[in-house]
mmCIF file with all atom_site columns, C-alpha atoms in Angstrom:
data_model
loop_
_atom_site.group_PDB
_atom_site.id
_atom_site.type_symbol
_atom_site.label_atom_id
_atom_site.label_alt_id
_atom_site.label_comp_id
_atom_site.label_asym_id
_atom_site.label_entity_id
_atom_site.label_seq_id
_atom_site.pdbx_PDB_ins_code
_atom_site.Cartn_x
_atom_site.Cartn_y
_atom_site.Cartn_z
_atom_site.occupancy
_atom_site.B_iso_or_equiv
_atom_site.pdbx_formal_charge
_atom_site.auth_seq_id
_atom_site.auth_comp_id
_atom_site.auth_asym_id
_atom_site.auth_atom_id
_atom_site.pdbx_PDB_model_num
ATOM 1   C CA . UNK W 1 1   ? 0.000   0.000   0.000  1.00 64.00 ? 1   UNK W CA 1
ATOM 2   C CA . UNK W 1 2   ? 1.498   3.368   -0.959 1.00 79.00 ? 2   UNK W CA 1
ATOM 3   C CA . UNK W 1 3   ? 1.271   6.476   1.245  1.00 83.00 ? 3   UNK W CA 1
ATOM 4   C CA . UNK W 1 4   ? -1.686  8.021   -0.583 1.00 86.00 ? 4   UNK W CA 1
ATOM 5   C CA . UNK W 1 5   ? -3.675  4.785   -0.287 1.00 87.00 ? 5   UNK W CA 1
ATOM 6   C CA . UNK W 1 6   ? -2.818  4.586   3.409  1.00 86.00 ? 6   UNK W CA 1
ATOM 7   C CA . UNK W 1 7   ? -3.895  8.196   4.004  1.00 90.00 ? 7   UNK W CA 1
ATOM 8   C CA . UNK W 1 8   ? -7.156  7.667   2.134  1.00 91.00 ? 8   UNK W CA 1
ATOM 9   C CA . UNK W 1 9   ? -7.802  4.458   4.076  1.00 90.00 ? 9   UNK W CA 1
ATOM 10  C CA . UNK W 1 10  ? -7.292  6.232   7.406  1.00 91.00 ? 10  UNK W CA 1
ATOM 11  C CA . UNK W 1 11  ? -9.583  9.048   6.258  1.00 92.00 ? 11  UNK W CA 1
ATOM 12  C CA . UNK W 1 12  ? -12.304 6.589   5.288  1.00 92.00 ? 12  UNK W CA 1
ATOM 13  C CA . UNK W 1 13  ? -11.979 4.673   8.563  1.00 92.00 ? 13  UNK W CA 1
ATOM 14  C CA . UNK W 1 14  ? -12.130 7.789   10.731 1.00 93.00 ? 14  UNK W CA 1
ATOM 15  C CA . UNK W 1 15  ? -15.185 9.067   8.883  1.00 94.00 ? 15  UNK W CA 1
ATOM 16  C CA . UNK W 1 16  ? -16.963 5.685   9.072  1.00 92.00 ? 16  UNK W CA 1
ATOM 17  C CA . UNK W 1 17  ? -16.304 5.378   12.801 1.00 92.00 ? 17  UNK W CA 1
ATOM 18  C CA . UNK W 1 18  ? -17.229 9.007   13.505 1.00 92.00 ? 18  UNK W CA 1
ATOM 19  C CA . UNK W 1 19  ? -20.546 8.610   11.682 1.00 93.00 ? 19  UNK W CA 1
ATOM 20  C CA . UNK W 1 20  ? -21.215 5.257   13.351 1.00 91.00 ? 20  UNK W CA 1
ATOM 21  C CA . UNK W 1 21  ? -20.802 6.988   16.720 1.00 91.00 ? 21  UNK W CA 1
ATOM 22  C CA . UNK W 1 22  ? -23.112 9.805   15.599 1.00 92.00 ? 22  UNK W CA 1
ATOM 23  C CA . UNK W 1 23  ? -20.439 12.479  15.907 1.00 91.00 ? 23  UNK W CA 1
ATOM 24  C CA . UNK W 1 24  ? -19.805 15.555  13.786 1.00 93.00 ? 24  UNK W CA 1
ATOM 25  C CA . UNK W 1 25  ? -16.237 16.509  12.911 1.00 93.00 ? 25  UNK W CA 1
ATOM 26  C CA . UNK W 1 26  ? -16.429 19.281  15.510 1.00 93.00 ? 26  UNK W CA 1
ATOM 27  C CA . UNK W 1 27  ? -17.652 16.887  18.206 1.00 93.00 ? 27  UNK W CA 1
ATOM 28  C CA . UNK W 1 28  ? -14.909 14.368  17.433 1.00 93.00 ? 28  UNK W CA 1
ATOM 29  C CA . UNK W 1 29  ? -12.245 17.079  17.506 1.00 92.00 ? 29  UNK W CA 1
ATOM 30  C CA . UNK W 1 30  ? -13.528 18.322  20.855 1.00 92.00 ? 30  UNK W CA 1
ATOM 31  C CA . UNK W 1 31  ? -13.733 14.803  22.284 1.00 92.00 ? 31  UNK W CA 1
ATOM 32  C CA . UNK W 1 32  ? -10.179 14.066  21.112 1.00 92.00 ? 32  UNK W CA 1
ATOM 33  C CA . UNK W 1 33  ? -8.779  17.398  22.222 1.00 92.00 ? 33  UNK W CA 1
ATOM 34  C CA . UNK W 1 34  ? -7.561  18.303  18.743 1.00 92.00 ? 34  UNK W CA 1
ATOM 35  C CA . UNK W 1 35  ? -8.308  21.081  16.297 1.00 92.00 ? 35  UNK W CA 1
ATOM 36  C CA . UNK W 1 36  ? -11.159 20.595  13.829 1.00 92.00 ? 36  UNK W CA 1
ATOM 37  C CA . UNK W 1 37  ? -8.561  21.072  11.086 1.00 92.00 ? 37  UNK W CA 1
ATOM 38  C CA . UNK W 1 38  ? -6.840  17.887  12.263 1.00 91.00 ? 38  UNK W CA 1
ATOM 39  C CA . UNK W 1 39  ? -10.016 15.834  11.834 1.00 93.00 ? 39  UNK W CA 1
ATOM 40  C CA . UNK W 1 40  ? -10.744 17.402  8.434  1.00 93.00 ? 40  UNK W CA 1
ATOM 41  C CA . UNK W 1 41  ? -7.163  16.836  7.257  1.00 90.00 ? 41  UNK W CA 1
ATOM 42  C CA . UNK W 1 42  ? -7.190  13.182  8.244  1.00 91.00 ? 42  UNK W CA 1
ATOM 43  C CA . UNK W 1 43  ? -10.645 12.511  6.817  1.00 93.00 ? 43  UNK W CA 1
ATOM 44  C CA . UNK W 1 44  ? -9.671  14.137  3.521  1.00 93.00 ? 44  UNK W CA 1
ATOM 45  C CA . UNK W 1 45  ? -6.876  11.591  3.181  1.00 90.00 ? 45  UNK W CA 1
ATOM 46  C CA . UNK W 1 46  ? -4.443  14.123  1.764  1.00 86.00 ? 46  UNK W CA 1
ATOM 47  C CA . UNK W 1 47  ? -1.870  14.683  4.516  1.00 86.00 ? 47  UNK W CA 1
ATOM 48  C CA . UNK W 1 48  ? -0.432  13.130  7.635  1.00 86.00 ? 48  UNK W CA 1
ATOM 49  C CA . UNK W 1 49  ? -0.857  14.721  11.020 1.00 86.00 ? 49  UNK W CA 1
ATOM 50  C CA . UNK W 1 50  ? 1.322   14.680  14.103 1.00 88.00 ? 50  UNK W CA 1
ATOM 51  C CA . UNK W 1 51  ? 1.533   11.362  15.896 1.00 88.00 ? 51  UNK W CA 1
ATOM 52  C CA . UNK W 1 52  ? 0.199   12.906  19.112 1.00 90.00 ? 52  UNK W CA 1
ATOM 53  C CA . UNK W 1 53  ? -2.989  13.882  17.266 1.00 90.00 ? 53  UNK W CA 1
ATOM 54  C CA . UNK W 1 54  ? -3.265  10.391  15.780 1.00 91.00 ? 54  UNK W CA 1
ATOM 55  C CA . UNK W 1 55  ? -3.094  8.982   19.320 1.00 90.00 ? 55  UNK W CA 1
ATOM 56  C CA . UNK W 1 56  ? -5.717  11.418  20.597 1.00 92.00 ? 56  UNK W CA 1
ATOM 57  C CA . UNK W 1 57  ? -8.099  10.438  17.787 1.00 92.00 ? 57  UNK W CA 1
ATOM 58  C CA . UNK W 1 58  ? -7.439  6.725   18.321 1.00 91.00 ? 58  UNK W CA 1
ATOM 59  C CA . UNK W 1 59  ? -8.356  7.163   21.973 1.00 90.00 ? 59  UNK W CA 1
ATOM 60  C CA . UNK W 1 60  ? -11.490 9.207   21.176 1.00 92.00 ? 60  UNK W CA 1
ATOM 61  C CA . UNK W 1 61  ? -12.664 6.628   18.627 1.00 93.00 ? 61  UNK W CA 1
ATOM 62  C CA . UNK W 1 62  ? -11.917 3.665   20.904 1.00 91.00 ? 62  UNK W CA 1
ATOM 63  C CA . UNK W 1 63  ? -9.176  2.326   18.644 1.00 90.00 ? 63  UNK W CA 1
ATOM 64  C CA . UNK W 1 64  ? -6.042  0.487   19.653 1.00 87.00 ? 64  UNK W CA 1
ATOM 65  C CA . UNK W 1 65  ? -3.076  2.816   20.328 1.00 87.00 ? 65  UNK W CA 1
ATOM 66  C CA . UNK W 1 66  ? -0.814  2.830   17.289 1.00 86.00 ? 66  UNK W CA 1
ATOM 67  C CA . UNK W 1 67  ? -3.447  1.461   14.895 1.00 86.00 ? 67  UNK W CA 1
ATOM 68  C CA . UNK W 1 68  ? -3.317  4.560   12.650 1.00 88.00 ? 68  UNK W CA 1
ATOM 69  C CA . UNK W 1 69  ? 0.475   4.343   12.461 1.00 86.00 ? 69  UNK W CA 1
ATOM 70  C CA . UNK W 1 70  ? 0.237   0.662   11.511 1.00 83.00 ? 70  UNK W CA 1
ATOM 71  C CA . UNK W 1 71  ? -1.847  1.523   8.470  1.00 84.00 ? 71  UNK W CA 1
ATOM 72  C CA . UNK W 1 72  ? 0.256   4.564   7.549  1.00 81.00 ? 72  UNK W CA 1
ATOM 73  C CA . UNK W 1 73  ? 3.470   2.550   7.774  1.00 80.00 ? 73  UNK W CA 1
ATOM 74  C CA . UNK W 1 74  ? 2.002   -0.271  5.700  1.00 73.00 ? 74  UNK W CA 1
ATOM 75  C CA . UNK W 1 75  ? 2.055   -2.791  8.535  1.00 63.00 ? 75  UNK W CA 1
ATOM 76  C CA . UNK W 1 76  ? -1.566  -3.795  8.068  1.00 60.00 ? 76  UNK W CA 1
ATOM 77  C CA . UNK W 1 77  ? -2.008  -7.251  6.605  1.00 57.00 ? 77  UNK W CA 1
ATOM 78  C CA . UNK W 1 78  ? -5.252  -6.284  4.856  1.00 59.00 ? 78  UNK W CA 1
ATOM 79  C CA . UNK W 1 79  ? -5.811  -4.591  1.511  1.00 63.00 ? 79  UNK W CA 1
ATOM 80  C CA . UNK W 1 80  ? -6.775  -0.903  1.982  1.00 63.00 ? 80  UNK W CA 1
ATOM 81  C CA . UNK W 1 81  ? -10.391 -1.433  0.945  1.00 67.00 ? 81  UNK W CA 1
ATOM 82  C CA . UNK W 1 82  ? -10.728 -4.421  3.290  1.00 73.00 ? 82  UNK W CA 1
ATOM 83  C CA . UNK W 1 83  ? -9.749  -2.670  6.552  1.00 77.00 ? 83  UNK W CA 1
ATOM 84  C CA . UNK W 1 84  ? -12.698 -1.802  8.769  1.00 79.00 ? 84  UNK W CA 1
ATOM 85  C CA . UNK W 1 85  ? -13.025 0.316   11.920 1.00 81.00 ? 85  UNK W CA 1
ATOM 86  C CA . UNK W 1 86  ? -13.402 -2.958  13.840 1.00 81.00 ? 86  UNK W CA 1
ATOM 87  C CA . UNK W 1 87  ? -9.902  -3.962  12.708 1.00 78.00 ? 87  UNK W CA 1
ATOM 88  C CA . UNK W 1 88  ? -8.598  -0.801  14.354 1.00 85.00 ? 88  UNK W CA 1
ATOM 89  C CA . UNK W 1 89  ? -10.102 -1.956  17.667 1.00 79.00 ? 89  UNK W CA 1
ATOM 90  C CA . UNK W 1 90  ? -9.360  -5.636  17.306 1.00 60.00 ? 90  UNK W CA 1
ATOM 91  C CA . UNK W 1 91  ? -6.865  -7.215  19.658 1.00 55.00 ? 91  UNK W CA 1
ATOM 92  C CA . UNK W 1 92  ? -6.836  -10.444 17.664 1.00 44.00 ? 92  UNK W CA 1
ATOM 93  C CA . UNK W 1 93  ? -3.118  -10.921 16.961 1.00 38.00 ? 93  UNK W CA 1
ATOM 94  C CA . UNK W 1 94  ? -3.800  -13.403 14.175 1.00 36.00 ? 94  UNK W CA 1
ATOM 95  C CA . UNK W 1 95  ? -5.653  -10.701 12.216 1.00 39.00 ? 95  UNK W CA 1
ATOM 96  C CA . UNK W 1 96  ? -3.961  -7.445  13.056 1.00 39.00 ? 96  UNK W CA 1
ATOM 97  C CA . UNK W 1 97  ? -0.399  -8.085  14.169 1.00 38.00 ? 97  UNK W CA 1
ATOM 98  C CA . UNK W 1 98  ? 0.896   -6.375  17.324 1.00 35.00 ? 98  UNK W CA 1
ATOM 99  C CA . UNK W 1 99  ? -0.827  -7.116  20.639 1.00 35.00 ? 99  UNK W CA 1
ATOM 100 C CA . UNK W 1 100 ? -3.510  -4.790  21.894 1.00 36.00 ? 100 UNK W CA 1
ATOM 101 C CA . UNK W 1 101 ? -2.233  -1.820  23.865 1.00 36.00 ? 101 UNK W CA 1
ATOM 102 C CA . UNK W 1 102 ? -4.444  -0.655  26.709 1.00 40.00 ? 102 UNK W CA 1
ATOM 103 C CA . UNK W 1 103 ? -5.560  2.935   26.261 1.00 40.00 ? 103 UNK W CA 1
ATOM 104 C CA . UNK W 1 104 ? -6.273  4.844   29.457 1.00 43.00 ? 104 UNK W CA 1
ATOM 105 C CA . UNK W 1 105 ? -9.960  5.537   30.060 1.00 43.00 ? 105 UNK W CA 1
ATOM 106 C CA . UNK W 1 106 ? -9.279  9.164   31.017 1.00 46.00 ? 106 UNK W CA 1
ATOM 107 C CA . UNK W 1 107 ? -7.441  11.714  28.881 1.00 52.00 ? 107 UNK W CA 1
ATOM 108 C CA . UNK W 1 108 ? -3.741  12.054  29.592 1.00 54.00 ? 108 UNK W CA 1
ATOM 109 C CA . UNK W 1 109 ? -3.435  14.970  31.983 1.00 58.00 ? 109 UNK W CA 1
ATOM 110 C CA . UNK W 1 110 ? 0.220   14.779  32.978 1.00 64.00 ? 110 UNK W CA 1
ATOM 111 C CA . UNK W 1 111 ? 3.317   15.195  30.862 1.00 64.00 ? 111 UNK W CA 1
ATOM 112 C CA . UNK W 1 112 ? 4.865   12.204  32.655 1.00 65.00 ? 112 UNK W CA 1
ATOM 113 C CA . UNK W 1 113 ? 2.354   9.973   30.856 1.00 64.00 ? 113 UNK W CA 1
ATOM 114 C CA . UNK W 1 114 ? 3.686   10.975  27.426 1.00 68.00 ? 114 UNK W CA 1
ATOM 115 C CA . UNK W 1 115 ? 6.696   9.650   25.573 1.00 71.00 ? 115 UNK W CA 1
ATOM 116 C CA . UNK W 1 116 ? 9.479   12.130  24.825 1.00 71.00 ? 116 UNK W CA 1
ATOM 117 C CA . UNK W 1 117 ? 8.343   12.295  21.189 1.00 72.00 ? 117 UNK W CA 1
ATOM 118 C CA . UNK W 1 118 ? 4.713   12.923  22.149 1.00 71.00 ? 118 UNK W CA 1
ATOM 119 C CA . UNK W 1 119 ? 5.712   15.573  24.674 1.00 72.00 ? 119 UNK W CA 1
ATOM 120 C CA . UNK W 1 120 ? 7.885   17.379  22.145 1.00 73.00 ? 120 UNK W CA 1
ATOM 121 C CA . UNK W 1 121 ? 5.081   17.312  19.553 1.00 72.00 ? 121 UNK W CA 1
ATOM 122 C CA . UNK W 1 122 ? 2.574   18.650  22.078 1.00 74.00 ? 122 UNK W CA 1
ATOM 123 C CA . UNK W 1 123 ? 4.899   21.447  23.226 1.00 74.00 ? 123 UNK W CA 1
ATOM 124 C CA . UNK W 1 124 ? 5.666   22.402  19.631 1.00 73.00 ? 124 UNK W CA 1
ATOM 125 C CA . UNK W 1 125 ? 1.957   22.510  18.798 1.00 69.00 ? 125 UNK W CA 1
ATOM 126 C CA . UNK W 1 126 ? 1.168   24.652  21.831 1.00 75.00 ? 126 UNK W CA 1
ATOM 127 C CA . UNK W 1 127 ? 4.016   27.073  21.169 1.00 73.00 ? 127 UNK W CA 1
ATOM 128 C CA . UNK W 1 128 ? 2.970   27.496  17.534 1.00 71.00 ? 128 UNK W CA 1
ATOM 129 C CA . UNK W 1 129 ? -0.628  28.243  18.507 1.00 68.00 ? 129 UNK W CA 1
ATOM 130 C CA . UNK W 1 130 ? 0.339   30.533  21.383 1.00 71.00 ? 130 UNK W CA 1
ATOM 131 C CA . UNK W 1 131 ? 2.460   32.677  19.060 1.00 63.00 ? 131 UNK W CA 1
ATOM 132 C CA . UNK W 1 132 ? -0.366  33.039  16.496 1.00 59.00 ? 132 UNK W CA 1
ATOM 133 C CA . UNK W 1 133 ? -2.803  34.675  18.862 1.00 51.00 ? 133 UNK W CA 1
#
């Protein structure tokens, strides 16, 4: 699967799951703690977004941590048109690959709960938005 196919697949999956949960793009963005632009960008299937935002959306949608990255990096064993939102939740190692990672039930509120990469991405995002205002 090439990068464009992977991006389009992620966009389709996010939209399907969002609609299945009865959420608007604005509601999903709010629930995930991301900008509406992030949801629109991912659903359009045209560009990647920061990994921290991918994780936030995975959590908001009830998907396995790292499931978006698996598809984007071509680690999914399914053809792009065969992947479903259920595959993003599935912990069945025989179907999806890596074991299921437990996602905390509450949003991450402390920097100590983030990896160095996630913390750097979050700080960069906040600094960029603080300087715009």
